[in-house]
Amino acid sequence: MSAVSTPQIELKGLRKTFGRVIAVDAVDLEIGDGEFFAMLGPSGSGKTTVLRMIAGFERPTSGSVILGGVDETEVPAFRRDVSTVFQDYALFPHMTVGQNVAYGLKVRGVGGAERTRRVGEALEMVRLGDLAARKPGELSGGQRQRVALARALVTRPRVLLLDEPLGALDLKLREQMQLELKAIQREVGITFLFVTHDQDEALTLCDRLAVFNAGRIEQVGPPSEVYEYPATRFVAGFVGSSNVIPAASAQAVVGRPGTFAIRPEKIRVLAAGATPSAGELGLTGTVDEVVYSGATTRIVVDAAGLQLSATVLNDEAPDDVAAASALRRGDPIAVAWHESALRPLEV
Ligand code: ADP
Ligand code: MG
């Protein structure tokens, strides 16, 4: 990831059109050795197309794909040192788990004891050592996912591409697999490029992420930077949720021109009539909605012609939390936030 080492993946002016559809538009990106990198964006934003161009399954309309410092734009998929894990796993149903994992080694001519040893290691790594003789049809979704991972890692690629690999799993299993993926990536130390439309997943897993919108990258950075300093209105709304103070309200609410975002958890809810502290901006308004969700409560406030969401952590004694949740629609209320919590946006 440092400037001195050669990036494992470098995309330069990458573009792909399908007829009149611009799927990927002028993407520039560098991904370092050993990084866990996520491409995050809504469905149709071009993530899979970028991944397929890196793998060599799709030819760019223009631009280049540079892998390990070598321009491989014209190199066929089977010659590239990358493996792909697809959302639907694409396991061979008639082969056992062991045979599925061994397949990539077999076509590369790795035989005998070496192959057996490496298949064993890969299955141990995903904790499937006991299930080598089963067929994919006899496994759960999570286990099939692990077989796909073992199969991709057994050939020791320099780069592992993962296209929404956890998309078919239910939430609990998904969260468990996220932790396992992170541990496996630490263990093998190779570059992971992970595609997802789920912002929580991207923030949880990656060292850095790129936020895609309509075939372009809107922002690249570590999760905390992208979340705390969203550059654009799209990023502010797609990565977490944000209140946006539009240009028309900025002068009145913020005291200067511009468009601003502010995170719901940065807004403090005060009793009506209470004044903000030094360094804070404040507004008075009325309660529009109170949504209790266990650990937090979301309070929607109408103020200065805006609807602002504030998230309050329910970390007080149960009676106090109950009192706070007793707010009703139309109750007068005040909100306040630190000037530094406002993020100016490029619109
Ligand atoms: P994502 O993975 O972010 O959901 P995709 O890369 O799959 O997005 O798709 C980006 C855009 O390109 C979409 O508008 C999609 O319909 C279009 N597209 C992708 N593949 C093809 C194809 N083979 N033929 C025509 N259009 C395609
Ligand atoms: Mg996709």
PDB file of N, CA, C and O and ligand atoms in Angstrom, residues 47-48 163-164 195, ligand 2:
ATOM      1  N   LYS A  47     -19.494  -2.411 -10.836  1.00  0.00           N
ATOM      2  CA  LYS A  47     -18.512  -3.133 -10.019  1.00  0.00           C
ATOM      3  C   LYS A  47     -18.117  -4.470 -10.650  1.00  0.00           C
ATOM      4  O   LYS A  47     -16.930  -4.780 -10.778  1.00  0.00           O
ATOM      5  N   THR A  48     -19.116  -5.258 -11.036  1.00  0.00           N
ATOM      6  CA  THR A  48     -18.827  -6.580 -11.612  1.00  0.00           C
ATOM      7  C   THR A  48     -18.060  -6.433 -12.917  1.00  0.00           C
ATOM      8  O   THR A  48     -17.128  -7.197 -13.193  1.00  0.00           O
ATOM      9  N   ASP A 163     -16.804 -11.494  -5.850  1.00  0.00           N
ATOM     10  CA  ASP A 163     -17.962 -10.720  -6.314  1.00  0.00           C
ATOM     11  C   ASP A 163     -19.184 -11.053  -5.458  1.00  0.00           C
ATOM     12  O   ASP A 163     -19.821 -12.083  -5.659  1.00  0.00           O
ATOM     13  N   GLU A 164     -19.503 -10.199  -4.513  1.00  0.00           N
ATOM     14  CA  GLU A 164     -20.635 -10.391  -3.594  1.00  0.00           C
ATOM     15  C   GLU A 164     -20.684 -11.835  -3.092  1.00  0.00           C
ATOM     16  O   GLU A 164     -21.723 -12.492  -3.192  1.00  0.00           O
ATOM     17  N   VAL A 195     -16.227  -7.157  -3.895  1.00  0.00           N
ATOM     18  CA  VAL A 195     -17.315  -6.334  -4.417  1.00  0.00           C
ATOM     19  C   VAL A 195     -18.561  -6.522  -3.557  1.00  0.00           C
ATOM     20  O   VAL A 195     -18.921  -7.648  -3.238  1.00  0.00           O
TER      21      VAL A 195
HETATM   22 MG    MG B   2     -22.455  -7.057  -9.747  1.00  0.00          MG
END
